[in-house]
Amino acid sequence: MKQIKQSLKNLDLFSLRLRLTIGISTFSALILGSLAVWTSHKMQQILIDSHKHNIQQIVDRLPHDIQLYSEMMQPETGLQKAINNLSNSNTLLFIKNSDNQISIKSPTLSLLSDSTVNKLMSITQMSIKPQIYHVNQSYFVLSGGSLQVQGKFLGKLFVVRDISREQMMFMAMIRSLSIASILAIILITLVIAFYIQYSLQPLCQLSQMTAVISLEDLGQAQLYLDNAPSEVKELAQTLTMLLSRLSQSWEKERQFVSNVSHELRTPLTIVHGYLQSVLRRQSNLTEIQIEALETAASEADHTIRLLQDLLDIARADSGYLRFQMKSYILNDLVEEVVMMAKKYSDRTITIESSIYPIELKTDYSRLKQVLLNLIDNAVKYSPSNTPITLKLNRFHHQAIIEVCDHGYGIPLQQQERIFERFYRVDESRSHTTGGSGLGLSIVKTFVEGMGGNVSVKSKLEEGSVFTISLPIIS
Ligand code: ADP
């Protein structure tokens, strides 16, 4: 029961499998249903025709019998004799005179109940055509017409045939046919559903194989399916070629970013150096010139940092990002970073740590860059009168660093995305801070490259906590 509930929950209403199953099953059900209806209609028709034929035989024979008996006895007696002769328990005959009264009838008519006879009589009032009438749980075929012997009108002849037994048998057969049709439709639907699932299996395999291909494996990806139909094999081949083309273009783009960043960084660093040295010897510069040079130096510095970020990302993508892992005491390293951060900002930055020493193996300069990026963000995205706290801890085999601020916070639905490249929460808000949207993606790349993890918890207008966990030396 649980399994059925689960599979109903997993049912994809727009899946090709469901659509094909419903489509083909409905089509088969329509064909099978129409066939069953047509067969039963045809059989009913044959049954009626055979009764009509029997009745017609009686109607044809009666005048001849009446004439024969009338030659041997009184006409009235002859008529009765002829009627008796053609009647039996299932076939009843009666003749109505011009006053619509029964003048002669089969003796077996009295075997029927009064209400049945009354109903049969009321049917004979109307113009009747040979068909099946349902009267009090019984079925009759009724036919009527005028009776003439040697041109003399003797009355209206009615022939009633009790076909209850045949009709019951026929209805039982129709019931069996309906049940058989329904069972056949269910069976066909199940077979079709399984067959479609089996046929679509290679497509699902292909999708699963494609889903696990990472950016690094694009070039080596080989989608091959052993027993798949040729159409799916062709699709797999096309997809493999597409992945290979994607990998080439991705590689070219990576190379391009790396080359451009590298080529621009060197001259810009020189420009920045010159600007700094001119500013240092500023004795004969006017105030406006100093301001212009300071703006140029700050913009050059910002662009150099952006280019360095781009270079790091391009290196990480091509797998050339190397980490020089050495043993450090985290508490000392963080203190150093905080001192450095305080030089660039007049914010209150405190460290909270109850454990000393927390030893870990890390790449000193990369971890420094990670922490500076997070502190820089905390400064940028919180009011200037609020403090920033770095909390150090140890949990199982992990060193935990939390960078906490009391800033604007990040909306819940965007917390996953802020680690993506060039993703910025609120462009208008971020614009004034002059970021590029690369800082957190660098943080994630570096931390994961050192075997750690980074996550964020944030509440709007309350602040954010960025947590880094790194493996410690146990
Ligand atoms: P940016 O250069 O824009 O700072 P990041 O990758 O460092 O790029 O950050 C991405 C976005 O995440 C930022 O634009 C900002 O909107 C949001 N963000 C990052 N850190 C914080 C924080 N401490 N508080 C609030 N928002 C933050």
PDB file of C-alpha atoms in Angstrom, residues 86 189 316 337 460:
ATOM      1  CA  LEU A  86     -49.020 -24.460 -33.742  1.00  0.00           C
ATOM      2  CA  THR A 189      -2.567  -1.446 -20.249  1.00  0.00           C
ATOM      3  CA  ALA A 316      41.085  26.593 -10.439  1.00  0.00           C
ATOM      4  CA  VAL A 337      44.725  38.691   9.401  1.00  0.00           C
ATOM      5  CA  LEU A 460      17.542  40.218   7.020  1.00  0.00           C
TER       6      LEU A 460
END
